[in-house]
mmCIF file of C-alpha atoms in Angstrom:
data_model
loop_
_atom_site.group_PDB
_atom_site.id
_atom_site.type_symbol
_atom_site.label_atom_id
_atom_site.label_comp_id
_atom_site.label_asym_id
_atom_site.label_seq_id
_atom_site.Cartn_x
_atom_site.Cartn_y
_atom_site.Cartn_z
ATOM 1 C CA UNK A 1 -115.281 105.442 85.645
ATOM 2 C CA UNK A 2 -111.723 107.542 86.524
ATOM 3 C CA UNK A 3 -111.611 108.723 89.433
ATOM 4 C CA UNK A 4 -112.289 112.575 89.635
ATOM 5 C CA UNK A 5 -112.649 116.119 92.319
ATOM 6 C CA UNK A 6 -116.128 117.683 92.847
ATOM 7 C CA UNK A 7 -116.390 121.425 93.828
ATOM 8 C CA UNK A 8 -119.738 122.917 94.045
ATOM 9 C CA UNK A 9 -119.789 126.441 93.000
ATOM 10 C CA UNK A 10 -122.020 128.950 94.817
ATOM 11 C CA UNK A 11 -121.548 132.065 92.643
ATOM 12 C CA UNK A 12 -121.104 132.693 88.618
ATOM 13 C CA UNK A 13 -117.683 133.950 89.230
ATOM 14 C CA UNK A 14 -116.709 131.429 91.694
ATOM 15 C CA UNK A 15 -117.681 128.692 88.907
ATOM 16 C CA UNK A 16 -115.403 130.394 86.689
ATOM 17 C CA UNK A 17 -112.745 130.317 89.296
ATOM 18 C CA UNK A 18 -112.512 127.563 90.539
ATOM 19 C CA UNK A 19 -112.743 126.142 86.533
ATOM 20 C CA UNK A 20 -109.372 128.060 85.845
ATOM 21 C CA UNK A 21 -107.725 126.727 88.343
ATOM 22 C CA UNK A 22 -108.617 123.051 87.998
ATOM 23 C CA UNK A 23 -107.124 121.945 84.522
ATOM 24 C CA UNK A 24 -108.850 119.633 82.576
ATOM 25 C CA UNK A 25 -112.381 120.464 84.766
ATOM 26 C CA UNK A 26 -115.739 120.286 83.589
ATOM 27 C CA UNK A 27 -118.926 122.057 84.526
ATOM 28 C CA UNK A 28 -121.679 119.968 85.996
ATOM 29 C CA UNK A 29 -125.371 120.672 85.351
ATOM 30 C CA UNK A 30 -128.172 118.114 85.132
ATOM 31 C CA UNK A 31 -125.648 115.599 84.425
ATOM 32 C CA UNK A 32 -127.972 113.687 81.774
ATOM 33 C CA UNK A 33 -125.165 113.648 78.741
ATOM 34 C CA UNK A 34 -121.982 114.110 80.898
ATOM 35 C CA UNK A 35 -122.533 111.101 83.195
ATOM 36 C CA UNK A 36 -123.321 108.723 80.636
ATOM 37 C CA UNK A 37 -120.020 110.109 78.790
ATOM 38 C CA UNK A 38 -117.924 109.124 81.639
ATOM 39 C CA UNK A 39 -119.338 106.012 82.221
ATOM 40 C CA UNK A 40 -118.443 105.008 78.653
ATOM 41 C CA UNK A 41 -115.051 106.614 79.271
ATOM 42 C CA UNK A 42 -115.519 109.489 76.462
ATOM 43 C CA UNK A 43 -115.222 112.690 79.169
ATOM 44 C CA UNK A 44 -112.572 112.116 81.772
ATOM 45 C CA UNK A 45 -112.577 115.131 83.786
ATOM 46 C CA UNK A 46 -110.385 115.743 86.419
ATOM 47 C CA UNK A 47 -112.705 118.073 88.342
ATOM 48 C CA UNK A 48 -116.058 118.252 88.157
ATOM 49 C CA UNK A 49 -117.833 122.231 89.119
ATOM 50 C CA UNK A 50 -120.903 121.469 89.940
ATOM 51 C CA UNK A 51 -123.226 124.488 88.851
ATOM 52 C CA UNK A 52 -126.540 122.936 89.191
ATOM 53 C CA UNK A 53 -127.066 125.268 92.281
ATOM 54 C CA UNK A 54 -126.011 128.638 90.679
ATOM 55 C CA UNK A 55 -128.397 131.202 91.395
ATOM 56 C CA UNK A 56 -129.820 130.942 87.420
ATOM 57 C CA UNK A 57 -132.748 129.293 87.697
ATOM 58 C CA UNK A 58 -135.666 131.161 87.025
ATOM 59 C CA UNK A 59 -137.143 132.696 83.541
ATOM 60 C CA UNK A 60 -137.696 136.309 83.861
ATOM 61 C CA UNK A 61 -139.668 139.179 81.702
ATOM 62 C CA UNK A 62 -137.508 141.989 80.931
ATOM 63 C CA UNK A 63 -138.263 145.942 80.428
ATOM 64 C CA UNK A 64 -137.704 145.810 76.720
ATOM 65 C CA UNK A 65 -140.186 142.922 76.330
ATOM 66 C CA UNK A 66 -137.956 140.096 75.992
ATOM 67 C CA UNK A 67 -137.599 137.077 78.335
ATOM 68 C CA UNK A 68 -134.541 136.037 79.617
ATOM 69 C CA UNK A 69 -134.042 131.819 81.065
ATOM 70 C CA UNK A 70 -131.604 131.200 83.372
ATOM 71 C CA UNK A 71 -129.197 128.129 82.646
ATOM 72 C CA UNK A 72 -130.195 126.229 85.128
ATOM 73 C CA UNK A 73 -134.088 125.885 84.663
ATOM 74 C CA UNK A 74 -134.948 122.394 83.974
ATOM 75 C CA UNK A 75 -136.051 121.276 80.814
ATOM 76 C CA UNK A 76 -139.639 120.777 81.980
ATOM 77 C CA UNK A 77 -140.231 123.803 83.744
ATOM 78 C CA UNK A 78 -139.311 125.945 80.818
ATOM 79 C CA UNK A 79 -141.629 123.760 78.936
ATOM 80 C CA UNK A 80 -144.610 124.255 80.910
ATOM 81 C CA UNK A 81 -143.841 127.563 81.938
ATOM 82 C CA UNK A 82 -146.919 130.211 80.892
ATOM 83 C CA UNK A 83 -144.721 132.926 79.011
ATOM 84 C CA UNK A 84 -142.564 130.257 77.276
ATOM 85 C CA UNK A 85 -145.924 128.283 76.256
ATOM 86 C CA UNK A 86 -148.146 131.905 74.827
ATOM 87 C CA UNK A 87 -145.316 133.632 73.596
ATOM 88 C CA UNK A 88 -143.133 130.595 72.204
ATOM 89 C CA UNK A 89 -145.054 128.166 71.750
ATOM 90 C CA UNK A 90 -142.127 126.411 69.223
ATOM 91 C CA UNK A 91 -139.801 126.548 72.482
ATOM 92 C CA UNK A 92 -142.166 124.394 74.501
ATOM 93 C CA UNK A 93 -143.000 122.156 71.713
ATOM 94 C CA UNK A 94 -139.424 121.395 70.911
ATOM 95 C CA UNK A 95 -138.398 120.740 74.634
ATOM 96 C CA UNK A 96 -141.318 118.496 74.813
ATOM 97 C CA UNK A 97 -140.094 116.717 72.282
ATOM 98 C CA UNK A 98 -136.647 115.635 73.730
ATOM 99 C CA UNK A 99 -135.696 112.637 75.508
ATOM 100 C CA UNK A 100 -137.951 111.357 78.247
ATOM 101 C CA UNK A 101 -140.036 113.077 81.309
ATOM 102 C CA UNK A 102 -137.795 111.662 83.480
ATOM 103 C CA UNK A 103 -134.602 113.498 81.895
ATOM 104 C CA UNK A 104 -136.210 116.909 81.005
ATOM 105 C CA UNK A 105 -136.584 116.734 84.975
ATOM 106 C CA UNK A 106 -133.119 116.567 85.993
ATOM 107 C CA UNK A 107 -132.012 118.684 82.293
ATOM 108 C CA UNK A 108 -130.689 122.530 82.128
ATOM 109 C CA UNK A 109 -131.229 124.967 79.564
ATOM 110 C CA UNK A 110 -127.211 125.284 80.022
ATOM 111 C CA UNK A 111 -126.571 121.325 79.647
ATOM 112 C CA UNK A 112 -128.965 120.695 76.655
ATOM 113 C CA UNK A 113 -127.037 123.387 74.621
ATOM 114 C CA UNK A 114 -124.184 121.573 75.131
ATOM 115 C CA UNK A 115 -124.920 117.907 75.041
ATOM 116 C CA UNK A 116 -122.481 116.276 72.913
ATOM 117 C CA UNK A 117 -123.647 114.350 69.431
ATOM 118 C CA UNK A 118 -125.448 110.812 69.307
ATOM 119 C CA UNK A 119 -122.760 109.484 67.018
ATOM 120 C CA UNK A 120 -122.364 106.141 67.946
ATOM 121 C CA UNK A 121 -118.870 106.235 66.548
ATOM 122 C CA UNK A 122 -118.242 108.550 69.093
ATOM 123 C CA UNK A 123 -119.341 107.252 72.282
ATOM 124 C CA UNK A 124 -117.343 104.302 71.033
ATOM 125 C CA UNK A 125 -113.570 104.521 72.242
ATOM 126 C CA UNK A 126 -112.788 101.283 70.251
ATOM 127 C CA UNK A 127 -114.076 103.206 66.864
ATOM 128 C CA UNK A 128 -112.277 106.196 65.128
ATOM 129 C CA UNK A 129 -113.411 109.226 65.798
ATOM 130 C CA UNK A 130 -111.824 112.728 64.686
ATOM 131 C CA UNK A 131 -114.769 114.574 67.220
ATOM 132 C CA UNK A 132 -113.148 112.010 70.192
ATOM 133 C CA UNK A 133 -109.545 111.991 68.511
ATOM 134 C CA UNK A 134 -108.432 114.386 66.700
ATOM 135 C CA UNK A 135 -106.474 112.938 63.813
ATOM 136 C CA UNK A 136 -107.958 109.287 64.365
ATOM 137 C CA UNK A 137 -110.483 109.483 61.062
ATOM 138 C CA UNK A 138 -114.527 109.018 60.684
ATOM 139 C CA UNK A 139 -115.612 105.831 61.054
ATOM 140 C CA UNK A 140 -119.219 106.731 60.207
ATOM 141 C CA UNK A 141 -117.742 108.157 56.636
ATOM 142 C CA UNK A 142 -117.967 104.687 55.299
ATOM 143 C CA UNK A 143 -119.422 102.570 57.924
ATOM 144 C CA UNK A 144 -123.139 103.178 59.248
ATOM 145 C CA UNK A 145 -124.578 106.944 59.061
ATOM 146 C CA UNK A 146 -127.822 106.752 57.903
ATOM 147 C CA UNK A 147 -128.514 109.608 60.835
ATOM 148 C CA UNK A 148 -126.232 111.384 59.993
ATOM 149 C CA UNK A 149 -125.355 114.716 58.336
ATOM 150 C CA UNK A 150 -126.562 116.108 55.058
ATOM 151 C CA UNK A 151 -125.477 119.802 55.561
ATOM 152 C CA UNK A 152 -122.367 121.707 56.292
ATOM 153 C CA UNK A 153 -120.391 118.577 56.783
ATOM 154 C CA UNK A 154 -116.584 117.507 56.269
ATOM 155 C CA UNK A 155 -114.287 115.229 55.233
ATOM 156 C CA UNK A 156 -113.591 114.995 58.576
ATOM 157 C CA UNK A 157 -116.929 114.829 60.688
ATOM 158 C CA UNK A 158 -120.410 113.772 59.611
ATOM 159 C CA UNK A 159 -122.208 114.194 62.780
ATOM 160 C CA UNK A 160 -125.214 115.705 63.802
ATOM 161 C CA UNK A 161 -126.171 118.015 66.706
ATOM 162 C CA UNK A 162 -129.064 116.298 68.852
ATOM 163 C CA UNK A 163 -130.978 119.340 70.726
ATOM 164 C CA UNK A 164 -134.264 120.222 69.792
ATOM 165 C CA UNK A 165 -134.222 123.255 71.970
ATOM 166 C CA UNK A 166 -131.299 124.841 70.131
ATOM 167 C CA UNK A 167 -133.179 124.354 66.921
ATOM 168 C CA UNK A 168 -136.137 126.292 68.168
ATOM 169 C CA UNK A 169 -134.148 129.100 69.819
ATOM 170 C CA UNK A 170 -132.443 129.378 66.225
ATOM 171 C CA UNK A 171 -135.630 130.300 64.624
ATOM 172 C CA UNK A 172 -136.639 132.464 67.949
ATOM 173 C CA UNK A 173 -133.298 134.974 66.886
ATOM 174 C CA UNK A 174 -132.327 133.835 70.395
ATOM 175 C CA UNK A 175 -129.120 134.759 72.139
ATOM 176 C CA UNK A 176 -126.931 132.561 74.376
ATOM 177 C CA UNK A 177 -125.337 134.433 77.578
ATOM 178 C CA UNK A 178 -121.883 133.523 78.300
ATOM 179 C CA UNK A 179 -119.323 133.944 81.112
ATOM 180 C CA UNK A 180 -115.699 133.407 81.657
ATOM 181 C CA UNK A 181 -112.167 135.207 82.072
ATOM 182 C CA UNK A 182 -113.135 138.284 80.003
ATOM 183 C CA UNK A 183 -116.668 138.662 81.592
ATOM 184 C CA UNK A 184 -119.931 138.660 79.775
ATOM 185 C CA UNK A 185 -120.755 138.150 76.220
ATOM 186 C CA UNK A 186 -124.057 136.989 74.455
ATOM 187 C CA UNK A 187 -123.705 134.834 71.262
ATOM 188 C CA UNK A 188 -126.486 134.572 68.378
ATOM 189 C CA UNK A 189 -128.071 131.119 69.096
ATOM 190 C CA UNK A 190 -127.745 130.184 65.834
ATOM 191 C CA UNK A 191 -123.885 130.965 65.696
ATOM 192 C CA UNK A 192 -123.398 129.203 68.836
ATOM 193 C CA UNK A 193 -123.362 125.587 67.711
ATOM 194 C CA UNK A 194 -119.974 125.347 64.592
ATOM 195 C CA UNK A 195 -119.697 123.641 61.656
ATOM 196 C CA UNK A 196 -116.899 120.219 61.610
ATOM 197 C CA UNK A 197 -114.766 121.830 59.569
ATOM 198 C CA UNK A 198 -110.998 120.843 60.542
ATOM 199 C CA UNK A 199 -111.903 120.855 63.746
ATOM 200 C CA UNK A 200 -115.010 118.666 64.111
ATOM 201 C CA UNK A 201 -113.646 118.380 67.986
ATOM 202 C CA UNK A 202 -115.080 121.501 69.159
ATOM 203 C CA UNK A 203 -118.565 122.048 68.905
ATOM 204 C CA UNK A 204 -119.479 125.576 69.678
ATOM 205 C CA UNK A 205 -117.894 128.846 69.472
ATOM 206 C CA UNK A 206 -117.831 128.876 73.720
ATOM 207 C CA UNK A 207 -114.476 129.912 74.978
ATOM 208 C CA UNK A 208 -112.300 127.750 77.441
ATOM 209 C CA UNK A 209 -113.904 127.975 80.578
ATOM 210 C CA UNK A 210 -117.077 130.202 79.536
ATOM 211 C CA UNK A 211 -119.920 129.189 81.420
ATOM 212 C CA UNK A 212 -123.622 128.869 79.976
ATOM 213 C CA UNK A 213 -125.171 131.557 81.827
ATOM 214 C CA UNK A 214 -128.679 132.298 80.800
ATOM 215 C CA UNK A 215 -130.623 132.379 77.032
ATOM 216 C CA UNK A 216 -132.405 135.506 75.999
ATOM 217 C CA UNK A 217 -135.640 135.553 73.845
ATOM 218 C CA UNK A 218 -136.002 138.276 71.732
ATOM 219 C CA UNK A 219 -139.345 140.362 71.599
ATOM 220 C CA UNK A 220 -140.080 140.308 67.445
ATOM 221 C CA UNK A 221 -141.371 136.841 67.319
ATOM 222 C CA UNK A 222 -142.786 136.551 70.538
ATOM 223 C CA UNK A 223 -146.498 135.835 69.830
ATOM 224 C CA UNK A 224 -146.156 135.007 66.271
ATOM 225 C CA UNK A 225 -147.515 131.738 65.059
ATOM 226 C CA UNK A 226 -144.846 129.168 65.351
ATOM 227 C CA UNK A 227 -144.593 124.993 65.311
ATOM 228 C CA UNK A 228 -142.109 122.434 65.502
ATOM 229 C CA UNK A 229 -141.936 119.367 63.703
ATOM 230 C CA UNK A 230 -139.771 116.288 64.548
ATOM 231 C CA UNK A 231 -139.774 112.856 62.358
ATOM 232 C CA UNK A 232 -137.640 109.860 64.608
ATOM 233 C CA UNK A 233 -137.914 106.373 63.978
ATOM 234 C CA UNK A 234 -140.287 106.078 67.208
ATOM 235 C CA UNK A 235 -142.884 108.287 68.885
ATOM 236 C CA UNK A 236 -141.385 109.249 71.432
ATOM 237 C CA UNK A 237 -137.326 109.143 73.624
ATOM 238 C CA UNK A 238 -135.539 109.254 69.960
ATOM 239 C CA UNK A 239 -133.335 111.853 68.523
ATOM 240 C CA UNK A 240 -134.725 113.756 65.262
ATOM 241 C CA UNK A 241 -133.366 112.208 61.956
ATOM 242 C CA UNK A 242 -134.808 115.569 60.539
ATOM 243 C CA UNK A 243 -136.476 118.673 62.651
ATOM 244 C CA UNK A 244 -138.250 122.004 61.411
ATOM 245 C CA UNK A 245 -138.845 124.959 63.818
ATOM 246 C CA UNK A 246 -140.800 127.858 61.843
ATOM 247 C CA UNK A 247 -141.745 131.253 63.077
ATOM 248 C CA UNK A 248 -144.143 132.906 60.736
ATOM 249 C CA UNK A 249 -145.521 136.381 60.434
ATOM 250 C CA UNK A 250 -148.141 137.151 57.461
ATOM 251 C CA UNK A 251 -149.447 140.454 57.304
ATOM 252 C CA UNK A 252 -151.701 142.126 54.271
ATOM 253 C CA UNK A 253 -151.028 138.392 52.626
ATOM 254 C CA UNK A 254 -147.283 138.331 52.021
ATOM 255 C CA UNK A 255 -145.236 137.079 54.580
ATOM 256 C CA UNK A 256 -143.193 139.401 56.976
ATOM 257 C CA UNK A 257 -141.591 137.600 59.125
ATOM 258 C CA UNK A 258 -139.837 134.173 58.690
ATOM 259 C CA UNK A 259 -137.217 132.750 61.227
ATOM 260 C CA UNK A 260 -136.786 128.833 59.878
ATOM 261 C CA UNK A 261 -134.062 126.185 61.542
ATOM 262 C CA UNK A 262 -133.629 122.390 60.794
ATOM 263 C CA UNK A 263 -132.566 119.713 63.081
ATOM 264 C CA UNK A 264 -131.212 116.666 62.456
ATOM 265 C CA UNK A 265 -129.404 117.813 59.436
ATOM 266 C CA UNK A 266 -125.878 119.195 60.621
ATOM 267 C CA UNK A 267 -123.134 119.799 63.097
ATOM 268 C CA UNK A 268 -125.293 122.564 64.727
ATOM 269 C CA UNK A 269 -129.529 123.781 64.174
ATOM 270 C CA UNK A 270 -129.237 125.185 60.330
ATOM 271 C CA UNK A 271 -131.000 128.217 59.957
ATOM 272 C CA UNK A 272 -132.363 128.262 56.517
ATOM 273 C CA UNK A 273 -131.627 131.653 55.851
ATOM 274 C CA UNK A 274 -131.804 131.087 51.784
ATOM 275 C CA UNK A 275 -135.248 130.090 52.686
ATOM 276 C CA UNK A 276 -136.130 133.119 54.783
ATOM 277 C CA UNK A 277 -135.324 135.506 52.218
ATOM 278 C CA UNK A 278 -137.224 133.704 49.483
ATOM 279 C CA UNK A 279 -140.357 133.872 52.177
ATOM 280 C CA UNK A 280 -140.187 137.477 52.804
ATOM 281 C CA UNK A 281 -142.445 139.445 50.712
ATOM 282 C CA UNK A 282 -144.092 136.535 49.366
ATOM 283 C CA UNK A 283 -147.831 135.384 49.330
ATOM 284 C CA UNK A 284 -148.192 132.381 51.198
ATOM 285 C CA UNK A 285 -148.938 129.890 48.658
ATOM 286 C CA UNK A 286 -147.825 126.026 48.980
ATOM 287 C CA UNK A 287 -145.843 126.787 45.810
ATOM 288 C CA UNK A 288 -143.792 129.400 47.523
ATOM 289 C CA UNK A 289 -142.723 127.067 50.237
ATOM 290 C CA UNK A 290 -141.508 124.731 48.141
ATOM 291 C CA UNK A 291 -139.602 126.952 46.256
ATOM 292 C CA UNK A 292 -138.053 128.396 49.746
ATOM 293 C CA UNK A 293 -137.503 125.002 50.973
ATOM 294 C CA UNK A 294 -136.133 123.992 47.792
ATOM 295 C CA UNK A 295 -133.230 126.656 47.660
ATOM 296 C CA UNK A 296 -132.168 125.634 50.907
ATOM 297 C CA UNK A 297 -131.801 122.012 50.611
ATOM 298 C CA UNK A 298 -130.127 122.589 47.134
ATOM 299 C CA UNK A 299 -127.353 123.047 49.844
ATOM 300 C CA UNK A 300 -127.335 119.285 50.987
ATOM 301 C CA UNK A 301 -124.731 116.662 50.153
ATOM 302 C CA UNK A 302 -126.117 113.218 51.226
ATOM 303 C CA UNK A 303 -123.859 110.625 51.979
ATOM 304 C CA UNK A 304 -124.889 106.545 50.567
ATOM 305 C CA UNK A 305 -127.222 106.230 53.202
ATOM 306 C CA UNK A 306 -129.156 109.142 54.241
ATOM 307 C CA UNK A 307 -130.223 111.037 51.083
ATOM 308 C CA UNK A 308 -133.903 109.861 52.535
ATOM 309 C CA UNK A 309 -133.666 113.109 54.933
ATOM 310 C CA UNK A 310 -133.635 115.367 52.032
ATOM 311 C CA UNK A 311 -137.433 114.340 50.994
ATOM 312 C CA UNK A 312 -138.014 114.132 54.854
ATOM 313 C CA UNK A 313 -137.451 117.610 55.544
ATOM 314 C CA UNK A 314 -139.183 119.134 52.187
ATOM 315 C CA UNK A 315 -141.919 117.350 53.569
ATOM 316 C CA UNK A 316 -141.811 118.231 57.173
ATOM 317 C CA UNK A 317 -141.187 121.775 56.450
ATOM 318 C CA UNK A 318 -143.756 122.535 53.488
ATOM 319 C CA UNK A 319 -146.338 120.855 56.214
ATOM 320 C CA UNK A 320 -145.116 123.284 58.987
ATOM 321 C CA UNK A 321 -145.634 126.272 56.881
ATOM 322 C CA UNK A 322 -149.218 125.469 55.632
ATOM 323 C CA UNK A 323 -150.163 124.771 59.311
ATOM 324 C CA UNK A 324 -148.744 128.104 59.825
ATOM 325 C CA UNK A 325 -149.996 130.329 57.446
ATOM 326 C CA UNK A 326 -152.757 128.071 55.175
ATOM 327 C CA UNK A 327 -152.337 128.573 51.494
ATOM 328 C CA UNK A 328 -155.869 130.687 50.474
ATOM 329 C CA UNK A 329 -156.622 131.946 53.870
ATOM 330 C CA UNK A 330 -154.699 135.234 53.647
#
């Protein structure tokens, strides 16, 4: 591993500080996807900032009825914790669904929104990568991507995003609180994570040295029937080859509510907002999921290998939404 500074920060602005004047530094959290980076020689930070002890740890009601989570509660306890679990339910169930017991221990809410794809192509400095190397090509293109992307992708990148959390907080209408030189901002969850595009080396819309300071949970769906679904090659300490987090609101039988996000699929969590709008107003019926599912999957370009996760998430999601809201019952 190179060589690099530690600082340990003690205040939001002093992160930010001392982050600006340490080129090339990197924010330290829970460590879980950073470490392993630099060990393979991916992330070669000068300077670490080590955040983990940032005043941001707890999850808090607010007056309006929302809930905000600092970015620095673990994994686990925002998992277990007894607003998170009653009100959203498809938070906890996604966070328990991630990596291991061990590493939800020691994982932020700040961290997991910005762990870094699974792409073996990337963590692989002897393989082309554009998301690595600019400018050095996909080696996953034509080599092995059968877990890779069948949305939004490019000529350029084919990789996935590997949080469940951020697909959850996607269907939640969640908002991600941000810090840096111009002071605070909130971004939509779901805008938070980009697309490849030309510039499959930047994942997220986050500014140079903008810290992750806190998510916020909107009121609406809080309480609403919700569920997430995750298909992986094992049971359990495997990334999603397809996700489905559904929030679901069915009043006088027709469907008022619908916040939908797939995992698994793309770059970033894909809201299915073609499918949303094909929900609202709509009976619940198992031939009115289809159809929603349908239009938003019509989006998908599978590459040789993966067109499997196509059928894999018509199936996973039609299943979610009769558990939600079962066809009849209305």
């Amino acid at each position: 591993m190179k060589p690099f500074a530690y600082a340990r920060a003690a205040t939001v602005e002093e992160a930010a500080e001392l982050y600006a004047a340490h080129p090339g530094a990197r924010y330290l959290g829970g460590g879980t996807n950073l470490m392993d980076l630099m060990k393979l020689g991916v992330e070669e930070p000068a300077t670490l900032v080590d955040v983990g002890r940032l005043p941001l740890d707890t999850v808090d009601e607010l007056p309006d009825g929302s809930v905000r989570i600092g970015a620095t509660v673990r994994n686990s306890d925002l998992a277990a914790h007894p607003t998170v679990r009653d009100r959203y339910p498809v938070l906890s169930q996604a966070l328990l669904s991630g990596a291991s017991g061990q590493l939800r221990n020691a994982a932020t809410t700040g961290g997991n929104l910005l762990q870094r794809t699974r792409c073996p192509y990337f963590q692989d400095t002897g393989k082309p990568c554009n998301k690595r190397a600019p400018g050095s090509g996909c080696g996953a293109r034509d080599g092995v991507h059968r877990d890779h992307a069948v949305l939004g992708h490019s000529p350029g990148c084919i990789a996935t995003n590997p949080s469940d959390m951020a697909v959850a907080l996607a269907a939640l209408d969640a908002g991600v609180e941000l810090f840096g030189a111009d002071g605070p901002r909130t971004v939509p969850a779901a805008e938070f994570h980009r697309l490849p595009g030309d510039r499959p080396e930047q994942d997220t819309e986050i500014r140079p040295g903008e810290l992750v300071t806190g998510v916020i949970l909107p009121s609406a769906p809080a309480g609403l029937p919700s569920l997430y679904r995750k298909a992986r090659d094992r049971a359990s300490y495997a990334f999603a080859l397809a996700s489905v987090a559904v929030v679901l609101g069915v009043e006088d039988g027709v469907v008022r509510h619908a916040g939908v996000a797939f995992g698994g699929l793309a770059h970033r969590p894909w809201r299915a907002r073609h499918a949303e709008q094909a929900l609202l107003g709509a009976a619940p019926t198992t031939a009115a999921f289809e159809r929603a599912v349908d239009l938003e999957l019509a989006a998908a370009e599978p590459l040789r290998d993966n067109a499997y996760k196509v059928r894999l998430t018509r199936g996973l999601a039609v299943d979610v939404l009769e558990r939600l809201a079962p066809p009849g019952r209305s």
